[in-house]
Short mmCIF file of C-alpha atoms in Angstrom, two decimals:
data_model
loop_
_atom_site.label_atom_id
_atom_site.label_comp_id
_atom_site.label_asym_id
_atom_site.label_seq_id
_atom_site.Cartn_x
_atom_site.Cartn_y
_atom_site.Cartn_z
CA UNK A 27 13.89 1.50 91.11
CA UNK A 28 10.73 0.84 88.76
CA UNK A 29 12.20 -0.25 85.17
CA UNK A 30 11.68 3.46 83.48
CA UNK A 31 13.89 4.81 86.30
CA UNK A 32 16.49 1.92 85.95
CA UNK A 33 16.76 2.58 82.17
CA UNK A 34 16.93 5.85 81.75
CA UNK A 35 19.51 5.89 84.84
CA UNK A 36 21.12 3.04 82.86
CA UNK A 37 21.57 5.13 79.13
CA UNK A 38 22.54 8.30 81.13
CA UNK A 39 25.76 6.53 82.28
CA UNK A 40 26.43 6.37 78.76
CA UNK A 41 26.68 10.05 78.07
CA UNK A 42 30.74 10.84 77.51
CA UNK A 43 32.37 12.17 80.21
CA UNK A 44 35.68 13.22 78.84
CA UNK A 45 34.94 16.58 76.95
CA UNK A 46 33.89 17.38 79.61
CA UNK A 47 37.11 17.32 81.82
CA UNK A 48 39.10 19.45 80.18
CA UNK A 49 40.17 21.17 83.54
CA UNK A 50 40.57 17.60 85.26
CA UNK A 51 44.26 16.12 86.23
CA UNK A 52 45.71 14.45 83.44
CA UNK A 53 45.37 11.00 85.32
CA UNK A 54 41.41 10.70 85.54
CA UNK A 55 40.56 12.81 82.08
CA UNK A 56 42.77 9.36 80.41
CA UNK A 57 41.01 7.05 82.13
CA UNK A 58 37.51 8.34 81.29
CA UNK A 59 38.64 8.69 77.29
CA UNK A 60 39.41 5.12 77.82
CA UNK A 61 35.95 5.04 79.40
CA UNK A 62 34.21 7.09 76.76
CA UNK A 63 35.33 4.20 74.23
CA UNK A 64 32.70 1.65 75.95
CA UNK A 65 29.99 4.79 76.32
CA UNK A 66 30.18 5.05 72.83
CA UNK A 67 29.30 1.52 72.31
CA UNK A 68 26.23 1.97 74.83
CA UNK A 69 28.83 -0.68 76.71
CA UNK A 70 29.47 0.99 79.90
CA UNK A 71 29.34 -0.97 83.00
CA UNK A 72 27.26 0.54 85.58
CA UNK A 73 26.61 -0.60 89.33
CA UNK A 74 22.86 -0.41 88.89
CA UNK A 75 20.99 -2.83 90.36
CA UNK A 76 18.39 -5.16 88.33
CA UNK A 77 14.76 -4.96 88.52
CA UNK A 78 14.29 -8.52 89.35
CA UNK A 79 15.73 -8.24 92.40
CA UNK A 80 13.66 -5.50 94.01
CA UNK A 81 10.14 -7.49 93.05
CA UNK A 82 9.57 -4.94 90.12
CA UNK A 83 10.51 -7.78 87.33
CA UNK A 84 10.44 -11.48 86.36
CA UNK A 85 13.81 -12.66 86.27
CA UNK A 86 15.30 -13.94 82.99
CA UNK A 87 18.68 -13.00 82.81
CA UNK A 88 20.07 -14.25 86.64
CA UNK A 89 22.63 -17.27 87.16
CA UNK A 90 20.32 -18.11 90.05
CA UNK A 91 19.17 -20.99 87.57
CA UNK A 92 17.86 -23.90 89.97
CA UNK A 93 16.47 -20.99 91.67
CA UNK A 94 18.17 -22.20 94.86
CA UNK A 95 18.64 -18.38 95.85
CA UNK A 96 15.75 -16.80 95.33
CA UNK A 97 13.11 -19.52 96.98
CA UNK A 98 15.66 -19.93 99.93
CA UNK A 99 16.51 -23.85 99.76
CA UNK A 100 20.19 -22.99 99.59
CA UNK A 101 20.19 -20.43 102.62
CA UNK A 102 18.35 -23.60 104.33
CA UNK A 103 20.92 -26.30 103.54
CA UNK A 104 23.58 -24.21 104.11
CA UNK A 105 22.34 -23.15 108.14
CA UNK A 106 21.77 -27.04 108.50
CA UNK A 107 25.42 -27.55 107.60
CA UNK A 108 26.83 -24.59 109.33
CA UNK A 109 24.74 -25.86 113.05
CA UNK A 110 26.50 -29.23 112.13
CA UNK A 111 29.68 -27.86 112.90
CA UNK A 112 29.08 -25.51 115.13
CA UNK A 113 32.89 -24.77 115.94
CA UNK A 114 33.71 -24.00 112.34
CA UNK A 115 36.95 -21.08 111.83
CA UNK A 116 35.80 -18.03 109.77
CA UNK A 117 39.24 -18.00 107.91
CA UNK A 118 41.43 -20.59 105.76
CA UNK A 119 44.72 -18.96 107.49
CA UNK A 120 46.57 -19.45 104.42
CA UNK A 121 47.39 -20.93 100.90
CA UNK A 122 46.70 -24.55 100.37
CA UNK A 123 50.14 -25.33 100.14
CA UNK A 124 50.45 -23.23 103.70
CA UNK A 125 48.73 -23.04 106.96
CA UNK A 126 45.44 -23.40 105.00
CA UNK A 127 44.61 -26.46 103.91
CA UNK A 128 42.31 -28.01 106.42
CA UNK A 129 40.07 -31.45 106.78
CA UNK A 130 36.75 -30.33 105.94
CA UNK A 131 37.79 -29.35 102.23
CA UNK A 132 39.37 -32.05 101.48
CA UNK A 133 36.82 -34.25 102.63
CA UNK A 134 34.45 -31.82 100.25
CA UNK A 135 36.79 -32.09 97.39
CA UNK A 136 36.50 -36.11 97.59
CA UNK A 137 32.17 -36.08 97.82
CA UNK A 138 32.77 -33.31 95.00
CA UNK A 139 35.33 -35.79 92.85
CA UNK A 140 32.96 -39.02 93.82
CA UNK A 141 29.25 -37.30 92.74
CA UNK A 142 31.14 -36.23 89.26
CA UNK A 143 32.64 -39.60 88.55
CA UNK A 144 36.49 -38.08 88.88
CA UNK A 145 39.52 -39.42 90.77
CA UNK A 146 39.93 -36.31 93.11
CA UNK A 147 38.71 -32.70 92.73
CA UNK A 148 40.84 -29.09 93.81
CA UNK A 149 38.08 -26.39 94.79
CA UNK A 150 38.89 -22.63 93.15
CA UNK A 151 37.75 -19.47 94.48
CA UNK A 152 36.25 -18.56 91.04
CA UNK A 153 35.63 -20.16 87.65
CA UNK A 154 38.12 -17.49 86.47
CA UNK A 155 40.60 -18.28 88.78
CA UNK A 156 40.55 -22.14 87.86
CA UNK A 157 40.66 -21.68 83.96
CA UNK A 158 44.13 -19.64 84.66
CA UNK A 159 45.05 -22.45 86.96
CA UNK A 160 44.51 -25.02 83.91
CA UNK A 161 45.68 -23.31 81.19
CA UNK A 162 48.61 -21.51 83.02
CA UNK A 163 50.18 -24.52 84.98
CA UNK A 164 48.97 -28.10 82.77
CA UNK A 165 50.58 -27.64 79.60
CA UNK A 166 54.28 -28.60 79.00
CA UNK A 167 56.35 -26.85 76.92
CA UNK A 168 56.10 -28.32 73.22
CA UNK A 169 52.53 -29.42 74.16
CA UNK A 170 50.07 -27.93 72.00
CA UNK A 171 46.48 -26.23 72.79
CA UNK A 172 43.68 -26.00 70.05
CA UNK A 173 40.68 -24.07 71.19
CA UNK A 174 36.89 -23.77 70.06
CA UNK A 175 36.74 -19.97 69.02
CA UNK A 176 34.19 -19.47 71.55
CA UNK A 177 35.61 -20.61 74.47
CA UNK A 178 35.40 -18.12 77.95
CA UNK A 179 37.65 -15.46 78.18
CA UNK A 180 39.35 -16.79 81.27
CA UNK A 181 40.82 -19.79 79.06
CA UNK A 182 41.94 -17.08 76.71
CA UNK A 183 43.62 -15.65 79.76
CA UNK A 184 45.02 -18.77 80.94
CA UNK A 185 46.39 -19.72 77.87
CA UNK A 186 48.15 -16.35 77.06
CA UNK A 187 50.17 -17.59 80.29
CA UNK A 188 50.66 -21.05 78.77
CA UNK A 189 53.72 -22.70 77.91
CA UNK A 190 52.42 -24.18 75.27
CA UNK A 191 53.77 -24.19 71.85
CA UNK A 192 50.91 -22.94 69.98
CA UNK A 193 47.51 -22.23 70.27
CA UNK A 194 45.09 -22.63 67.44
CA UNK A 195 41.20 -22.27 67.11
CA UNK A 196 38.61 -24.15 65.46
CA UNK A 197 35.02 -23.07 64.49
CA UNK A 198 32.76 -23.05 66.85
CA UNK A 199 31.03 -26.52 67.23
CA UNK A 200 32.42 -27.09 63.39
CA UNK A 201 33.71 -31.06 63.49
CA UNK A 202 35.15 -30.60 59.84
CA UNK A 203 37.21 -27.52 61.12
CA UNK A 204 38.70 -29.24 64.45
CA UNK A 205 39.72 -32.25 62.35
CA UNK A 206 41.63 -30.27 59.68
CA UNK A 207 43.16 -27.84 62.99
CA UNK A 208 43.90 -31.12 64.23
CA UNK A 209 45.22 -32.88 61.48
CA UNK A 210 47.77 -29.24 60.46
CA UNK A 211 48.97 -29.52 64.24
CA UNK A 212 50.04 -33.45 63.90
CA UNK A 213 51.56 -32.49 61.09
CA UNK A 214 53.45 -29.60 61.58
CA UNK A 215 54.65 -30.38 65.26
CA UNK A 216 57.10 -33.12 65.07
CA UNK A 217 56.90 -33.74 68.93
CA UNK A 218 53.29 -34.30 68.59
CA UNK A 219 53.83 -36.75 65.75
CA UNK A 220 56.06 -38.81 67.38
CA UNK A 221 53.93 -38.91 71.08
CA UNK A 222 56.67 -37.31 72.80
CA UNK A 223 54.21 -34.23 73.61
CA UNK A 224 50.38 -33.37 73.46
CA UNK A 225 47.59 -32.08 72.32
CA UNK A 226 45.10 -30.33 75.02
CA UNK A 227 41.19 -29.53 72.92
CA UNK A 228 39.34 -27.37 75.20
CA UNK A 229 35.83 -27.21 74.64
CA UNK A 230 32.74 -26.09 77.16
CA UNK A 231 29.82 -28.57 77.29
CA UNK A 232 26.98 -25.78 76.82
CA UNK A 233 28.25 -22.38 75.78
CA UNK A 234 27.82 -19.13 77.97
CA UNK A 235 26.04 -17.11 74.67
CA UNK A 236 24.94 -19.36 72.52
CA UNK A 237 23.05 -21.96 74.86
CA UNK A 238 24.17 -24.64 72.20
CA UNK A 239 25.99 -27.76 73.20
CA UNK A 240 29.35 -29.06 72.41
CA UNK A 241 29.25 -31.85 69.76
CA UNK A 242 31.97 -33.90 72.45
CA UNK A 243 31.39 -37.14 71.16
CA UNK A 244 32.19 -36.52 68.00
CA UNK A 245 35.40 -34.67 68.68
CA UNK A 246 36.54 -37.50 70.71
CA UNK A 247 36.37 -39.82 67.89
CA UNK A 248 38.13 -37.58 65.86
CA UNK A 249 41.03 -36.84 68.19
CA UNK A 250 41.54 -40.79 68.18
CA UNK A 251 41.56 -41.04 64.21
CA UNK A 252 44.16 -38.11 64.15
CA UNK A 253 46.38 -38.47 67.04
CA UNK A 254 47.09 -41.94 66.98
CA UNK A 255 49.34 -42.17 69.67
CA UNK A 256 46.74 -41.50 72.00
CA UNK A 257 47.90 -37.89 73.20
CA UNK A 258 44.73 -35.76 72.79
CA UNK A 259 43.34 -35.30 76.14
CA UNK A 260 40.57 -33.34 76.66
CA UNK A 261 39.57 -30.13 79.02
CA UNK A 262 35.78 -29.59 79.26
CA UNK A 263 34.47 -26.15 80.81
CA UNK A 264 30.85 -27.31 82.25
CA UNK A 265 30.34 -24.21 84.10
CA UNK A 266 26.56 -23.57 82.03
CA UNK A 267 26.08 -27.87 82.76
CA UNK A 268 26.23 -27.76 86.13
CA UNK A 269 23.46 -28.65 88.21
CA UNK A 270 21.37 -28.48 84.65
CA UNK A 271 22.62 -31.35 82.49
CA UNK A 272 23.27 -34.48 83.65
CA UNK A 273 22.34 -37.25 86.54
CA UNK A 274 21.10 -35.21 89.53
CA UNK A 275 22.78 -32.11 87.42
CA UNK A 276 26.31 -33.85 87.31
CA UNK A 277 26.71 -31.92 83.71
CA UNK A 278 26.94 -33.21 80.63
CA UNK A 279 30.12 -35.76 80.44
CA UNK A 280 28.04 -37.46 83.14
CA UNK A 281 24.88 -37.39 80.92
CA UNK A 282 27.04 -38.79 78.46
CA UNK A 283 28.91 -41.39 80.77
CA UNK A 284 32.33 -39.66 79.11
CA UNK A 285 34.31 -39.66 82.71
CA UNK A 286 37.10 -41.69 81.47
CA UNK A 287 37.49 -39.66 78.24
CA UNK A 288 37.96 -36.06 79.58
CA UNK A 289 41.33 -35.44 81.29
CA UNK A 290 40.48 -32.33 82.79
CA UNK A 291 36.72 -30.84 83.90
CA UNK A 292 36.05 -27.46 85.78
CA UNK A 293 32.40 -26.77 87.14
CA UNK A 294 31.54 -23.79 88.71
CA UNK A 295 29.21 -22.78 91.78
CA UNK A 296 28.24 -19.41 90.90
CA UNK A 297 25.46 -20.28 88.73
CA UNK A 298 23.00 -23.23 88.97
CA UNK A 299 24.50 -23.87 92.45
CA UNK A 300 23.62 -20.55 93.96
CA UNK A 301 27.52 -20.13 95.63
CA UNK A 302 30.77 -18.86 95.02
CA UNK A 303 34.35 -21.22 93.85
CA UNK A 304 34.45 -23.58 91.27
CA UNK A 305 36.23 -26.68 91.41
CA UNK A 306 38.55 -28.63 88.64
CA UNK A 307 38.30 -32.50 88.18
CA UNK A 308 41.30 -34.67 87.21
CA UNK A 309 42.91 -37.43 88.35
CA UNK A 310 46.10 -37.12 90.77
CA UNK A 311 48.84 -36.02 88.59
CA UNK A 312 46.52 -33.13 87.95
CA UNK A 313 45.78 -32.24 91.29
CA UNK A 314 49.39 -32.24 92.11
CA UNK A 315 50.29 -29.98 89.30
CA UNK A 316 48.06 -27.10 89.67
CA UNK A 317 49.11 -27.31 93.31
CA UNK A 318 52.71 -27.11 92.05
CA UNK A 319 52.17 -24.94 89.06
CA UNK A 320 49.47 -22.61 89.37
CA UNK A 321 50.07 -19.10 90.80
CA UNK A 322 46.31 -18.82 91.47
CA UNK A 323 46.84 -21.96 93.78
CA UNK A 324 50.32 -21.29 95.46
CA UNK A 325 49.85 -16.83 96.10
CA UNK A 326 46.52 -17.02 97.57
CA UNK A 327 44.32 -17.90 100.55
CA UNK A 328 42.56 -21.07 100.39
CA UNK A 329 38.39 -20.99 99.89
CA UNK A 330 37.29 -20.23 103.75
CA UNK A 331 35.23 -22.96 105.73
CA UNK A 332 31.72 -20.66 105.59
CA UNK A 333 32.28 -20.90 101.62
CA UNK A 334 33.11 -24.46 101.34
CA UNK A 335 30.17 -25.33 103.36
CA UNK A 336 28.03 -23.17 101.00
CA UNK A 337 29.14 -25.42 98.25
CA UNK A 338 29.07 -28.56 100.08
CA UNK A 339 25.23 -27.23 101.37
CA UNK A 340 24.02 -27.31 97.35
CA UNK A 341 26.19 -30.63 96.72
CA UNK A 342 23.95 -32.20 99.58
CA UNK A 343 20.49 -30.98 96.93
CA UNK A 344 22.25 -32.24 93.76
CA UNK A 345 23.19 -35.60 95.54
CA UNK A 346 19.49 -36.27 97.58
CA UNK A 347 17.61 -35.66 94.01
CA UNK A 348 15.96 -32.70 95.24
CA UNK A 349 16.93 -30.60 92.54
CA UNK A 350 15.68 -33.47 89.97
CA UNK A 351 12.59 -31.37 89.95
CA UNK A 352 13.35 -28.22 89.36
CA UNK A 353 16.39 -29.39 86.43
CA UNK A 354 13.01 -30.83 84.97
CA UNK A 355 11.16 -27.66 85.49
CA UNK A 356 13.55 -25.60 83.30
CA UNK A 357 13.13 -28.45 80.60
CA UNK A 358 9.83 -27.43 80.25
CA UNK A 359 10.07 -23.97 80.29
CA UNK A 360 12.29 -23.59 77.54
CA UNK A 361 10.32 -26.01 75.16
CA UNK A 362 7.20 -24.27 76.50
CA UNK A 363 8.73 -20.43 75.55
CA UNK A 364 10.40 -22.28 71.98
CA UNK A 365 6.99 -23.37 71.41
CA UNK A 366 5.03 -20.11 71.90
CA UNK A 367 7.16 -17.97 70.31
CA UNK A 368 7.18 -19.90 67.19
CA UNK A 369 3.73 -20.65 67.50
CA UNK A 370 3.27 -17.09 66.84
CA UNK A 371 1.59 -15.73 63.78
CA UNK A 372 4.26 -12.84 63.47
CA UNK A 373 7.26 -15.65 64.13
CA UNK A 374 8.07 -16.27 60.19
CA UNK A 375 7.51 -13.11 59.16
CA UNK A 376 9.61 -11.41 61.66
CA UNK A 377 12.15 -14.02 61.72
CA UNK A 378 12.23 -13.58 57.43
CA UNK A 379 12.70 -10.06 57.33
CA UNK A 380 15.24 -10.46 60.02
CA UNK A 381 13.63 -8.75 62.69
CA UNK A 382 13.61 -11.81 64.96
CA UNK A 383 16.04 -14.83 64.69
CA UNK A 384 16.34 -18.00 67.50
CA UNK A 385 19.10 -19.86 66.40
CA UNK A 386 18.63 -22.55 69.25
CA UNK A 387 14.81 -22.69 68.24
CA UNK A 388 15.98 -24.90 64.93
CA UNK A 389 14.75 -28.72 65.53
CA UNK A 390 15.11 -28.21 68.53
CA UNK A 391 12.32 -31.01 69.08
CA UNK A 392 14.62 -33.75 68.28
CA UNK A 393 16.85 -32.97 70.73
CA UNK A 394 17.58 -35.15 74.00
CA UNK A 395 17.54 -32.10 75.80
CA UNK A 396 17.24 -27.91 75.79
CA UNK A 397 19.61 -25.80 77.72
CA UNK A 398 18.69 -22.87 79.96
CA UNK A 399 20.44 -20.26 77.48
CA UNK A 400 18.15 -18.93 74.86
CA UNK A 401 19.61 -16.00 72.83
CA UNK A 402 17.45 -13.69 71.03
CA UNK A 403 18.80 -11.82 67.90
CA UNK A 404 17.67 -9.00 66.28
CA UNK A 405 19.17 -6.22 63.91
CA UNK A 406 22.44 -5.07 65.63
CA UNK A 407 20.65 -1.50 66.26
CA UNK A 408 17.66 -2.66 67.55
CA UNK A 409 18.65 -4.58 70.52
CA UNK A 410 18.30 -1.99 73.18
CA UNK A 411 15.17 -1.30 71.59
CA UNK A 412 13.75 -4.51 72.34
CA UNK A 413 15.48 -4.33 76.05
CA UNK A 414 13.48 -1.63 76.57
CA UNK A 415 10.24 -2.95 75.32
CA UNK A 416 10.98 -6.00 77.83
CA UNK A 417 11.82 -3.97 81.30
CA UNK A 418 8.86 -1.91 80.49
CA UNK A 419 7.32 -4.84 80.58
CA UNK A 420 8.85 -5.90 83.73
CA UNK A 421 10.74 -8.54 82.13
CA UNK A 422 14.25 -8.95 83.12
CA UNK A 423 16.45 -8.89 80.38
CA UNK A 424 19.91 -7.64 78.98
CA UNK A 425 21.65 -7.19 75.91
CA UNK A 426 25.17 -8.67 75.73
CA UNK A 427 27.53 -6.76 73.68
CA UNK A 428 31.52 -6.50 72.73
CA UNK A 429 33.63 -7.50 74.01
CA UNK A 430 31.48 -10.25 75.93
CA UNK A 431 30.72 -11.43 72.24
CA UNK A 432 32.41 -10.49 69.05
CA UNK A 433 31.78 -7.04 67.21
CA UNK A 434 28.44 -7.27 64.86
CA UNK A 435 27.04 -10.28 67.18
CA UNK A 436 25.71 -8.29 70.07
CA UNK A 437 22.33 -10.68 71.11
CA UNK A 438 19.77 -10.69 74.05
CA UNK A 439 20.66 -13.87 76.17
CA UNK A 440 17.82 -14.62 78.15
CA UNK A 441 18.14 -17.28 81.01
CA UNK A 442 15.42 -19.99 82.13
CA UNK A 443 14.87 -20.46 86.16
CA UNK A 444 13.46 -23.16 87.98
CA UNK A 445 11.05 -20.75 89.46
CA UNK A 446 9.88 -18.91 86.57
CA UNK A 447 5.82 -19.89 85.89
CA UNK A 448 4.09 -21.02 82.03
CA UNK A 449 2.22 -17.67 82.32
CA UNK A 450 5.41 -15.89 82.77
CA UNK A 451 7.55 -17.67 79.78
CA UNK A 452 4.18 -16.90 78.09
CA UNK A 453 4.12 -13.07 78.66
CA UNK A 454 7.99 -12.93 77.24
CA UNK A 455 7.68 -14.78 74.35
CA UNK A 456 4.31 -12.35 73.78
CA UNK A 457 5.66 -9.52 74.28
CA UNK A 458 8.96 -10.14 72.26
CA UNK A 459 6.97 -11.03 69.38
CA UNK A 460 4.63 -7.35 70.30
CA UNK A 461 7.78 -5.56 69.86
CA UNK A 462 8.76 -7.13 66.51
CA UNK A 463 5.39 -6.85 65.29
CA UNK A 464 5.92 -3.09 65.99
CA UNK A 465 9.56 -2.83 64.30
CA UNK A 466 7.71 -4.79 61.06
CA UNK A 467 4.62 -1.94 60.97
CA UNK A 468 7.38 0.49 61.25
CA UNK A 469 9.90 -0.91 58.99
CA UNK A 470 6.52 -1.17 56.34
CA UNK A 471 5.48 2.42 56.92
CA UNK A 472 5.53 5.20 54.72
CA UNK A 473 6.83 8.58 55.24
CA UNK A 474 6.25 10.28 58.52
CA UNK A 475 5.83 7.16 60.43
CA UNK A 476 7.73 7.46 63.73
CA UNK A 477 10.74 4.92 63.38
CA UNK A 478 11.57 4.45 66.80
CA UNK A 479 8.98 2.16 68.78
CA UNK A 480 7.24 3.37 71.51
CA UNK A 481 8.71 1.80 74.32
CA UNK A 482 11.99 3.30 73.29
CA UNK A 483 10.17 7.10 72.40
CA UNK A 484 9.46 6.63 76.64
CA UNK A 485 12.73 5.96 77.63
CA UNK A 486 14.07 8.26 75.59
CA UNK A 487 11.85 10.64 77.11
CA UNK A 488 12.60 10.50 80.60
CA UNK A 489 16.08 10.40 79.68
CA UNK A 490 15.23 14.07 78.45
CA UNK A 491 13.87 15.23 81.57
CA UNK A 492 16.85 13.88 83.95
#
């Protein structure tokens, strides 16, 4: 589907559905009201599949990060392992705490705990699953959970499950604000004072929609200066580290040599990894209460041999350095795109009028390192404007809206890949600075001027003639 066809397709699915249904069973006309909610936020969720993945695009909004996917080193690894155990079962057979625990995973688990520095390790059948698991089965009643605001939504899940006392946020990546949460806890929790119970901070390492990185060190020394019994333990989400940050990609408490510091860290291999699962890092009383605790554990089937051996198959890159290269790769690309778009002679202009805004673009030259995650702002009614511009294009690109991000902060998150090129980092940050020169000549002109770009007129267009 050429990227005219896949937008216009894309913006029809957003036409309400409801009024029309006035004749329909009660049962489907509700959902679709409740359906017509997200149309009217241009948020419906459509199966349509991206232009990257047919050849018609350049692919910056995939997980497939190392690019282990799309240039086939994965698939390789993974036969390799597969034809070393030629016998394997397709099935687990069972829970883990049933007929389906079984050798090979546990030996996976321990090369999984070893490469990440961690006593023992419990593979998940999803990142999701695994925050539940956490959040739902580690805290003890009068224990107490504070919580950047920005944390995944699958911790917000988990905790609503938690038996936890309270639950309190602090700013995102604001030290000031997770000492004085802190410090109101301590105070107000008499269990906590004392020692008796604890405090569990959960933080990510790199966050999903910001591409900015947790400020860990810091929040560690403040967690000793307030709880000075020593019961602030940490829980550290590296899903957007792995494979990316780190020693051979072994995420950012690695990078950081913070192992004995964090009580509890989940990566996931959906993303940088190029599999499925995620696993969660502790030491053995950890292990052995999510195994005892956690529904997501104990009421379902354990992570199949096939998919283990998919994980174990990118494990086996990570560990031999071969992804060194490529974690390096994305390194450059992001400096390289930071650098040309703000190279740019319509950069400060745009980005004063508020046309164009990189917040992780700011010094970013005295960092150690970039992340992958680059989000783009623009005026909150513009951003589809300037997806268009990109897929037309053939840039790969989406806008990510409420509820993924709060109301008023919808952004376009654009994602760095091993096996993106200069010249194509070069042709995005180009032709995002096109478009805002475009929305600046419009914003300037007079009377009459068109104020809807052109790449949007086109859509709009075929949309017309569907």
């Amino acid at each position: 589907m050429a990227a005219p066809a896949f937008l216009s397709s894309w913006i029809k699915a957003q036409r309400l559905k409801a009024p029309r249904m006035k004749d329909a069973p009660t049962f489907y006309r509700n959902l679709e009201e409740a359906l017509d909610v997200r149309r009217t936020d241009h948020a419906m969720i459509t199966r349509t599949q991206s232009t990257w993945k047919t050849g018609e695009a350049v692919d910056f909004c995939s997980n497939d990060l190392l690019s282990l996917g799309s240039t086939g080193q994965l698939r390789k690894e993974f036969l390799e392992e597969l034809a070393r155990n030629p016998d394997f079962p397709i099935y687990a057979g069972g829970s883990r705490l049933m007929d389906g625990n079984y050798d090979y995973i546990e030996q996976v688990e321990q090369e999984i705990a070893d490469f990440h520095g961690s006593e023992t390790a419990l593979i998940m059948n999803s990142g999701y699953e695994a925050n539940g698991a956490i959040f739902a089965a580690i805290p003890r009643p009068g224990d107490a959970i504070i919580y950047d605001e920005l944390v995944h939504a699958s911790t917000h899940d988990g905790m609503s499950h938690s038996l936890a006392l309270c639950k309190m946020p602090f700013r995102h990546n604001d030290v000031d604000s997770f000492r004085d949460v802190l410090a109101s806890v301590v105070d107000s929790q008499p269990l906590i004072r004392d020692g008796s119970r604890s405090v569990l901070v959960s933080v990510e390492s790199i966050y999903s929609m910001d591409g900015d990185v947790c400020p860990i060190e810091e929040l560690i020394e403040i967690a000793k200066e307030v709880c000075t019994k020593g019961n602030a333990v940490f829980i550290v989400d590296e899903a957007h580290a792995t494979g990316i940050i780190g020693p051979n990609g072994a995420g950012l408490i690695c990078e950081l040599g913070l192992q004995n510091e964090i009580a509890i860290r989940l990566h996931t291999f959906g993303k940088a990894l190029a599999s499925t699962g995620a696993v969660i890092l502790g030491n053995q009383s950890v292990r052995l209460a999510l195994m005892n605790f956690a529904r997501s554990v104990i009421y379902t089937t354990a992570p199949s041999f096939p998919a283990v051996a998919a994980i174990r198959a990118a494990y086996n890159l990570l560990r031999s350095g071969v992804t060194q290269e490529s974690q390096e790769k994305i390194q450059h690309l992001v400096k390289h795109f930071l650098t040309t778009i703000t190279s740019n002679e319509i950069w400060d202009e745009a980005n004063d009028m508020g046309i164009l805004s990189i917040p992780v673009s700011e010094n970013w030259e005295f960092r150690d390192f970039v992340t992958h995650i680059v989000p783009v702002w623009t005026r909150q009614r513009y951003n589809f404007w300037l997806v268009f511009h990109l897929q037309l294009a053939k840039l790969s690109a989406f806008p990510i809206d409420y509820p993924v991000v709060p109301k008023g902060q919808s952004r376009i998150r654009l994602m760095f890949h091993a096996a993106n090129t200069d010249a194509e980092v070069e042709l995005l940050a180009n032709s995002i600075c096109d478009w805002a020169k475009e929305m600046i000549d419009i914003e300037k002109g007079g009377e009459g001027k068109s104020k809807i770009p052109k790449a949007a007129q086109q859509i709009y267009a075929l949309m017309a003639d569907v």
